[in-house]
JSON list of C-alpha atoms and ligand atoms in Angstrom, two decimals:
[
{"chain": "A", "resi": 1, "resn": "MET", "atom": "CA", "xyz": [-5.99, 54.42, -4.93]},
{"chain": "A", "resi": 2, "resn": "LYS", "atom": "CA", "xyz": [-7.70, 57.67, -5.92]},
{"chain": "A", "resi": 3, "resn": "LEU", "atom": "CA", "xyz": [-11.04, 58.49, -4.30]},
{"chain": "A", "resi": 4, "resn": "LEU", "atom": "CA", "xyz": [-13.54, 61.21, -5.19]},
{"chain": "A", "resi": 5, "resn": "VAL", "atom": "CA", "xyz": [-15.94, 62.29, -2.42]},
{"chain": "A", "resi": 6, "resn": "ILE", "atom": "CA", "xyz": [-18.96, 64.23, -3.70]},
{"chain": "A", "resi": 7, "resn": "ASN", "atom": "CA", "xyz": [-21.39, 66.11, -1.47]},
{"chain": "A", "resi": 8, "resn": "GLY", "atom": "CA", "xyz": [-24.56, 67.61, -2.86]},
{"chain": "A", "resi": 9, "resn": "PRO", "atom": "CA", "xyz": [-26.73, 70.63, -2.06]},
{"chain": "A", "resi": 10, "resn": "ASN", "atom": "CA", "xyz": [-26.82, 72.22, 1.39]},
{"chain": "A", "resi": 11, "resn": "LEU", "atom": "CA", "xyz": [-24.17, 69.92, 2.85]},
{"chain": "A", "resi": 12, "resn": "ASN", "atom": "CA", "xyz": [-21.89, 72.98, 2.86]},
{"chain": "A", "resi": 13, "resn": "LEU", "atom": "CA", "xyz": [-24.23, 74.26, 5.60]},
{"chain": "A", "resi": 14, "resn": "LEU", "atom": "CA", "xyz": [-23.63, 71.34, 7.97]},
{"chain": "A", "resi": 15, "resn": "GLY", "atom": "CA", "xyz": [-23.54, 72.56, 11.56]},
{"chain": "A", "resi": 16, "resn": "LEU", "atom": "CA", "xyz": [-25.98, 75.37, 10.78]},
{"chain": "A", "resi": 17, "resn": "ARG", "atom": "CA", "xyz": [-28.50, 73.23, 8.97]},
{"chain": "A", "resi": 18, "resn": "GLU", "atom": "CA", "xyz": [-31.06, 71.35, 11.14]},
{"chain": "A", "resi": 19, "resn": "PRO", "atom": "CA", "xyz": [-28.41, 70.31, 13.69]},
{"chain": "A", "resi": 20, "resn": "ASP", "atom": "CA", "xyz": [-30.84, 67.95, 15.44]},
{"chain": "A", "resi": 21, "resn": "LEU", "atom": "CA", "xyz": [-30.92, 65.90, 12.25]},
{"chain": "A", "resi": 22, "resn": "TYR", "atom": "CA", "xyz": [-27.51, 66.43, 10.69]},
{"chain": "A", "resi": 23, "resn": "GLY", "atom": "CA", "xyz": [-25.37, 67.13, 13.75]},
{"chain": "A", "resi": 24, "resn": "LYS", "atom": "CA", "xyz": [-23.47, 70.14, 15.08]},
{"chain": "A", "resi": 25, "resn": "GLN", "atom": "CA", "xyz": [-20.23, 69.55, 13.18]},
{"chain": "A", "resi": 26, "resn": "ASP", "atom": "CA", "xyz": [-19.63, 71.63, 10.07]},
{"chain": "A", "resi": 27, "resn": "TYR", "atom": "CA", "xyz": [-18.58, 70.75, 6.51]},
{"chain": "A", "resi": 28, "resn": "LYS", "atom": "CA", "xyz": [-14.97, 71.59, 7.34]},
{"chain": "A", "resi": 29, "resn": "ALA", "atom": "CA", "xyz": [-15.02, 68.95, 10.09]},
{"chain": "A", "resi": 30, "resn": "LEU", "atom": "CA", "xyz": [-16.42, 66.41, 7.61]},
{"chain": "A", "resi": 31, "resn": "CYS", "atom": "CA", "xyz": [-13.63, 67.24, 5.15]},
{"chain": "A", "resi": 32, "resn": "ALA", "atom": "CA", "xyz": [-11.02, 66.82, 7.91]},
{"chain": "A", "resi": 33, "resn": "LEU", "atom": "CA", "xyz": [-12.46, 63.41, 8.84]},
{"chain": "A", "resi": 34, "resn": "VAL", "atom": "CA", "xyz": [-12.43, 62.28, 5.19]},
{"chain": "A", "resi": 35, "resn": "GLU", "atom": "CA", "xyz": [-8.85, 63.52, 4.72]},
{"chain": "A", "resi": 36, "resn": "ASP", "atom": "CA", "xyz": [-7.64, 61.81, 7.93]},
{"chain": "A", "resi": 37, "resn": "THR", "atom": "CA", "xyz": [-9.38, 58.58, 6.91]},
{"chain": "A", "resi": 38, "resn": "ALA", "atom": "CA", "xyz": [-7.85, 58.75, 3.43]},
{"chain": "A", "resi": 39, "resn": "ALA", "atom": "CA", "xyz": [-4.38, 59.17, 4.94]},
{"chain": "A", "resi": 40, "resn": "ARG", "atom": "CA", "xyz": [-4.96, 56.19, 7.27]},
{"chain": "A", "resi": 41, "resn": "LEU", "atom": "CA", "xyz": [-6.14, 54.02, 4.35]},
{"chain": "A", "resi": 42, "resn": "GLY", "atom": "CA", "xyz": [-3.36, 55.20, 2.02]},
{"chain": "A", "resi": 43, "resn": "MET", "atom": "CA", "xyz": [-5.76, 56.84, -0.43]},
{"chain": "A", "resi": 44, "resn": "GLU", "atom": "CA", "xyz": [-5.45, 60.03, -2.43]},
{"chain": "A", "resi": 45, "resn": "VAL", "atom": "CA", "xyz": [-8.71, 61.97, -1.99]},
{"chain": "A", "resi": 46, "resn": "LYS", "atom": "CA", "xyz": [-10.49, 64.85, -3.69]},
{"chain": "A", "resi": 47, "resn": "LEU", "atom": "CA", "xyz": [-13.46, 66.48, -1.95]},
{"chain": "A", "resi": 48, "resn": "PHE", "atom": "CA", "xyz": [-16.10, 68.16, -4.10]},
{"chain": "A", "resi": 49, "resn": "GLN", "atom": "CA", "xyz": [-19.26, 69.91, -2.93]},
{"chain": "A", "resi": 50, "resn": "SER", "atom": "CA", "xyz": [-21.84, 71.58, -5.13]},
{"chain": "A", "resi": 51, "resn": "ASN", "atom": "CA", "xyz": [-25.36, 72.89, -4.89]},
{"chain": "A", "resi": 52, "resn": "HIS", "atom": "CA", "xyz": [-25.83, 72.37, -8.64]},
{"chain": "A", "resi": 53, "resn": "GLU", "atom": "CA", "xyz": [-26.94, 69.13, -10.28]},
{"chain": "A", "resi": 54, "resn": "GLY", "atom": "CA", "xyz": [-25.12, 69.79, -13.57]},
{"chain": "A", "resi": 55, "resn": "SER", "atom": "CA", "xyz": [-21.83, 70.49, -11.75]},
{"chain": "A", "resi": 56, "resn": "ILE", "atom": "CA", "xyz": [-22.13, 67.16, -9.97]},
{"chain": "A", "resi": 57, "resn": "VAL", "atom": "CA", "xyz": [-22.78, 65.42, -13.32]},
{"chain": "A", "resi": 58, "resn": "ASP", "atom": "CA", "xyz": [-19.72, 67.20, -14.80]},
{"chain": "A", "resi": 59, "resn": "GLU", "atom": "CA", "xyz": [-17.57, 66.09, -11.85]},
{"chain": "A", "resi": 60, "resn": "ILE", "atom": "CA", "xyz": [-18.67, 62.45, -12.22]},
{"chain": "A", "resi": 61, "resn": "GLN", "atom": "CA", "xyz": [-17.97, 62.52, -15.96]},
{"chain": "A", "resi": 62, "resn": "ALA", "atom": "CA", "xyz": [-14.52, 64.04, -15.36]},
{"chain": "A", "resi": 63, "resn": "ALA", "atom": "CA", "xyz": [-13.76, 61.25, -12.87]},
{"chain": "A", "resi": 64, "resn": "TYR", "atom": "CA", "xyz": [-13.68, 58.67, -15.67]},
{"chain": "A", "resi": 65, "resn": "GLY", "atom": "CA", "xyz": [-10.16, 57.29, -16.06]},
{"chain": "A", "resi": 66, "resn": "VAL", "atom": "CA", "xyz": [-8.93, 59.43, -13.16]},
{"chain": "A", "resi": 67, "resn": "PHE", "atom": "CA", "xyz": [-10.54, 58.07, -9.96]},
{"chain": "A", "resi": 68, "resn": "ASP", "atom": "CA", "xyz": [-10.79, 54.45, -8.78]},
{"chain": "A", "resi": 69, "resn": "ALA", "atom": "CA", "xyz": [-13.80, 54.93, -6.52]},
{"chain": "A", "resi": 70, "resn": "ILE", "atom": "CA", "xyz": [-16.48, 57.45, -5.55]},
{"chain": "A", "resi": 71, "resn": "VAL", "atom": "CA", "xyz": [-18.30, 58.21, -2.30]},
{"chain": "A", "resi": 72, "resn": "ILE", "atom": "CA", "xyz": [-21.39, 60.30, -2.95]},
{"chain": "A", "resi": 73, "resn": "ASN", "atom": "CA", "xyz": [-23.98, 61.95, -0.75]},
{"chain": "A", "resi": 74, "resn": "PRO", "atom": "CA", "xyz": [-26.26, 63.42, -3.42]},
{"chain": "A", "resi": 75, "resn": "ALA", "atom": "CA", "xyz": [-28.38, 65.07, -0.67]},
{"chain": "A", "resi": 76, "resn": "ALA", "atom": "CA", "xyz": [-31.75, 66.24, -2.06]},
{"chain": "A", "resi": 77, "resn": "TYR", "atom": "CA", "xyz": [-30.77, 65.12, -5.59]},
{"chain": "A", "resi": 78, "resn": "THR", "atom": "CA", "xyz": [-30.92, 61.55, -4.25]},
{"chain": "A", "resi": 79, "resn": "HIS", "atom": "CA", "xyz": [-34.67, 61.76, -4.57]},
{"chain": "A", "resi": 80, "resn": "THR", "atom": "CA", "xyz": [-34.89, 63.50, -7.94]},
{"chain": "A", "resi": 81, "resn": "SER", "atom": "CA", "xyz": [-31.85, 63.00, -10.13]},
{"chain": "A", "resi": 82, "resn": "VAL", "atom": "CA", "xyz": [-31.91, 60.57, -13.03]},
{"chain": "A", "resi": 83, "resn": "ALA", "atom": "CA", "xyz": [-29.00, 62.64, -14.43]},
{"chain": "A", "resi": 84, "resn": "ILE", "atom": "CA", "xyz": [-26.70, 61.70, -11.52]},
{"chain": "A", "resi": 85, "resn": "LEU", "atom": "CA", "xyz": [-27.81, 58.05, -11.78]},
{"chain": "A", "resi": 86, "resn": "ASP", "atom": "CA", "xyz": [-27.02, 58.04, -15.52]},
{"chain": "A", "resi": 87, "resn": "ALA", "atom": "CA", "xyz": [-23.61, 59.72, -15.00]},
{"chain": "A", "resi": 88, "resn": "LEU", "atom": "CA", "xyz": [-22.61, 57.12, -12.38]},
{"chain": "A", "resi": 89, "resn": "LYS", "atom": "CA", "xyz": [-23.76, 54.31, -14.67]},
{"chain": "A", "resi": 90, "resn": "ALA", "atom": "CA", "xyz": [-21.87, 55.84, -17.61]},
{"chain": "A", "resi": 91, "resn": "VAL", "atom": "CA", "xyz": [-18.49, 56.01, -15.86]},
{"chain": "A", "resi": 92, "resn": "SER", "atom": "CA", "xyz": [-18.99, 52.69, -14.04]},
{"chain": "A", "resi": 93, "resn": "ILE", "atom": "CA", "xyz": [-16.65, 53.63, -11.17]},
{"chain": "A", "resi": 94, "resn": "PRO", "atom": "CA", "xyz": [-17.29, 51.65, -7.93]},
{"chain": "A", "resi": 95, "resn": "THR", "atom": "CA", "xyz": [-19.48, 54.00, -5.88]},
{"chain": "A", "resi": 96, "resn": "VAL", "atom": "CA", "xyz": [-20.90, 53.99, -2.37]},
{"chain": "A", "resi": 97, "resn": "GLU", "atom": "CA", "xyz": [-23.88, 56.20, -1.54]},
{"chain": "A", "resi": 98, "resn": "VAL", "atom": "CA", "xyz": [-23.87, 57.80, 1.92]},
{"chain": "A", "resi": 99, "resn": "HIS", "atom": "CA", "xyz": [-26.56, 59.62, 3.87]},
{"chain": "A", "resi": 100, "resn": "LEU", "atom": "CA", "xyz": [-26.06, 61.12, 7.31]},
{"chain": "A", "resi": 101, "resn": "THR", "atom": "CA", "xyz": [-29.64, 60.32, 8.28]},
{"chain": "A", "resi": 102, "resn": "ASP", "atom": "CA", "xyz": [-31.61, 57.14, 7.77]},
{"chain": "A", "resi": 103, "resn": "ILE", "atom": "CA", "xyz": [-33.64, 58.13, 4.70]},
{"chain": "A", "resi": 104, "resn": "ARG", "atom": "CA", "xyz": [-35.62, 54.87, 4.94]},
{"chain": "A", "resi": 105, "resn": "THR", "atom": "CA", "xyz": [-37.34, 56.09, 8.12]},
{"chain": "A", "resi": 106, "resn": "ARG", "atom": "CA", "xyz": [-37.92, 59.73, 7.11]},
{"chain": "A", "resi": 107, "resn": "GLU", "atom": "CA", "xyz": [-40.63, 61.38, 4.99]},
{"chain": "A", "resi": 108, "resn": "ALA", "atom": "CA", "xyz": [-42.04, 59.23, 2.17]},
{"chain": "A", "resi": 109, "resn": "PHE", "atom": "CA", "xyz": [-40.43, 61.45, -0.49]},
{"chain": "A", "resi": 110, "resn": "ARG", "atom": "CA", "xyz": [-36.96, 60.72, 0.96]},
{"chain": "A", "resi": 111, "resn": "GLN", "atom": "CA", "xyz": [-37.38, 56.96, 1.03]},
{"chain": "A", "resi": 112, "resn": "HIS", "atom": "CA", "xyz": [-36.64, 56.44, -2.66]},
{"chain": "A", "resi": 113, "resn": "SER", "atom": "CA", "xyz": [-33.13, 56.91, -4.04]},
{"chain": "A", "resi": 114, "resn": "TYR", "atom": "CA", "xyz": [-32.67, 57.28, -7.81]},
{"chain": "A", "resi": 115, "resn": "VAL", "atom": "CA", "xyz": [-28.92, 56.88, -7.31]},
{"chain": "A", "resi": 116, "resn": "SER", "atom": "CA", "xyz": [-28.83, 53.55, -5.40]},
{"chain": "A", "resi": 117, "resn": "PRO", "atom": "CA", "xyz": [-29.02, 51.28, -8.50]},
{"chain": "A", "resi": 118, "resn": "ALA", "atom": "CA", "xyz": [-25.62, 52.63, -9.63]},
{"chain": "A", "resi": 119, "resn": "CYS", "atom": "CA", "xyz": [-23.98, 52.04, -6.23]},
{"chain": "A", "resi": 120, "resn": "ILE", "atom": "CA", "xyz": [-22.41, 48.92, -4.74]},
{"chain": "A", "resi": 121, "resn": "LYS", "atom": "CA", "xyz": [-23.82, 49.90, -1.34]},
{"chain": "A", "resi": 122, "resn": "THR", "atom": "CA", "xyz": [-25.91, 52.54, 0.42]},
{"chain": "A", "resi": 123, "resn": "ILE", "atom": "CA", "xyz": [-24.92, 53.50, 3.96]},
{"chain": "A", "resi": 124, "resn": "CYS", "atom": "CA", "xyz": [-27.38, 55.66, 5.85]},
{"chain": "A", "resi": 125, "resn": "GLY", "atom": "CA", "xyz": [-28.10, 56.76, 9.40]},
{"chain": "A", "resi": 126, "resn": "HIS", "atom": "CA", "xyz": [-24.52, 56.68, 10.72]},
{"chain": "A", "resi": 127, "resn": "GLY", "atom": "CA", "xyz": [-23.76, 60.43, 10.56]},
{"chain": "A", "resi": 128, "resn": "PHE", "atom": "CA", "xyz": [-20.16, 61.30, 9.66]},
{"chain": "A", "resi": 129, "resn": "ASP", "atom": "CA", "xyz": [-19.08, 57.70, 10.43]},
{"chain": "A", "resi": 130, "resn": "GLY", "atom": "CA", "xyz": [-20.96, 56.63, 7.28]},
{"chain": "A", "resi": 131, "resn": "TYR", "atom": "CA", "xyz": [-18.24, 58.28, 5.17]},
{"chain": "A", "resi": 132, "resn": "VAL", "atom": "CA", "xyz": [-15.54, 56.34, 7.04]},
{"chain": "A", "resi": 133, "resn": "MET", "atom": "CA", "xyz": [-17.49, 53.10, 6.56]},
{"chain": "A", "resi": 134, "resn": "ALA", "atom": "CA", "xyz": [-17.87, 53.84, 2.83]},
{"chain": "A", "resi": 135, "resn": "MET", "atom": "CA", "xyz": [-14.15, 54.54, 2.44]},
{"chain": "A", "resi": 136, "resn": "GLU", "atom": "CA", "xyz": [-13.18, 51.35, 4.29]},
{"chain": "A", "resi": 137, "resn": "LEU", "atom": "CA", "xyz": [-15.55, 49.34, 2.10]},
{"chain": "A", "resi": 138, "resn": "LEU", "atom": "CA", "xyz": [-14.12, 50.84, -1.11]},
{"chain": "A", "resi": 139, "resn": "ALA", "atom": "CA", "xyz": [-10.53, 50.29, 0.08]},
{"chain": "A", "resi": 140, "resn": "GLU", "atom": "CA", "xyz": [-11.37, 46.60, 0.49]},
{"chain": "A", "resi": 141, "resn": "HIS", "atom": "CA", "xyz": [-13.38, 46.46, -2.77]},
{"chain": "A", "resi": 142, "resn": "CYS", "atom": "CA", "xyz": [-10.58, 48.01, -4.87]},
{"chain": "A", "resi": 143, "resn": "LYS", "atom": "CA", "xyz": [-7.76, 45.83, -3.43]},
{"chain": "B", "resi": 201, "resn": "DQA", "atom": "C1", "xyz": [-29.27, 63.54, 3.18]},
{"chain": "B", "resi": 201, "resn": "DQA", "atom": "C2", "xyz": [-30.75, 63.14, 3.16]},
{"chain": "B", "resi": 201, "resn": "DQA", "atom": "C3", "xyz": [-31.51, 63.87, 2.07]},
{"chain": "B", "resi": 201, "resn": "DQA", "atom": "O1", "xyz": [-32.88, 63.49, 2.08]},
{"chain": "B", "resi": 201, "resn": "DQA", "atom": "C4", "xyz": [-31.43, 65.37, 2.28]},
{"chain": "B", "resi": 201, "resn": "DQA", "atom": "O2", "xyz": [-32.06, 66.06, 1.22]},
{"chain": "B", "resi": 201, "resn": "DQA", "atom": "C5", "xyz": [-30.04, 65.85, 2.48]},
{"chain": "B", "resi": 201, "resn": "DQA", "atom": "C6", "xyz": [-29.10, 65.05, 3.28]},
{"chain": "B", "resi": 201, "resn": "DQA", "atom": "C7", "xyz": [-28.50, 62.91, 4.35]},
{"chain": "B", "resi": 201, "resn": "DQA", "atom": "O3", "xyz": [-27.27, 62.96, 4.32]},
{"chain": "B", "resi": 201, "resn": "DQA", "atom": "O4", "xyz": [-29.11, 62.41, 5.29]},
{"chain": "B", "resi": 201, "resn": "DQA", "atom": "O5", "xyz": [-29.69, 66.94, 2.05]},
{"chain": "B", "resi": 201, "resn": "DQA", "atom": "O6", "xyz": [-28.66, 63.09, 1.98]}
]
């Protein structure tokens, strides 16, 4: 099984960025966790991070016919991007949305996700573990 893990804007600054909210571990540590989890689950994984909406759309489009599943943390684009929603709907690849924090209990503007309707599940508020949970769910889903 081939999995694409997409992280949106500012997630490259994990560790530095509001550590009380997002934790003290950096993006490299997140990548290592995802790679270890992929190895344990027998998945092939590609990690992609971008601060640019169009690059994320391009990556989703390029996943068509190549990847079996997607894990996406669209970060701030969660709350603004119809383009990412449309790209996920277009390729129709089983996708799980992940957020480190619980967006449902944060500021009002973070409580709505444009991306959720294209996802089989949204996992939020579990920190890095949310990525592991998403990968386990997709491994089961794609069996
Ligand atoms: C986030 C939540 C978003 O509201 C925020 O813009 C992020 C990270 C999370 O993982 O909790 O950048 O997606």
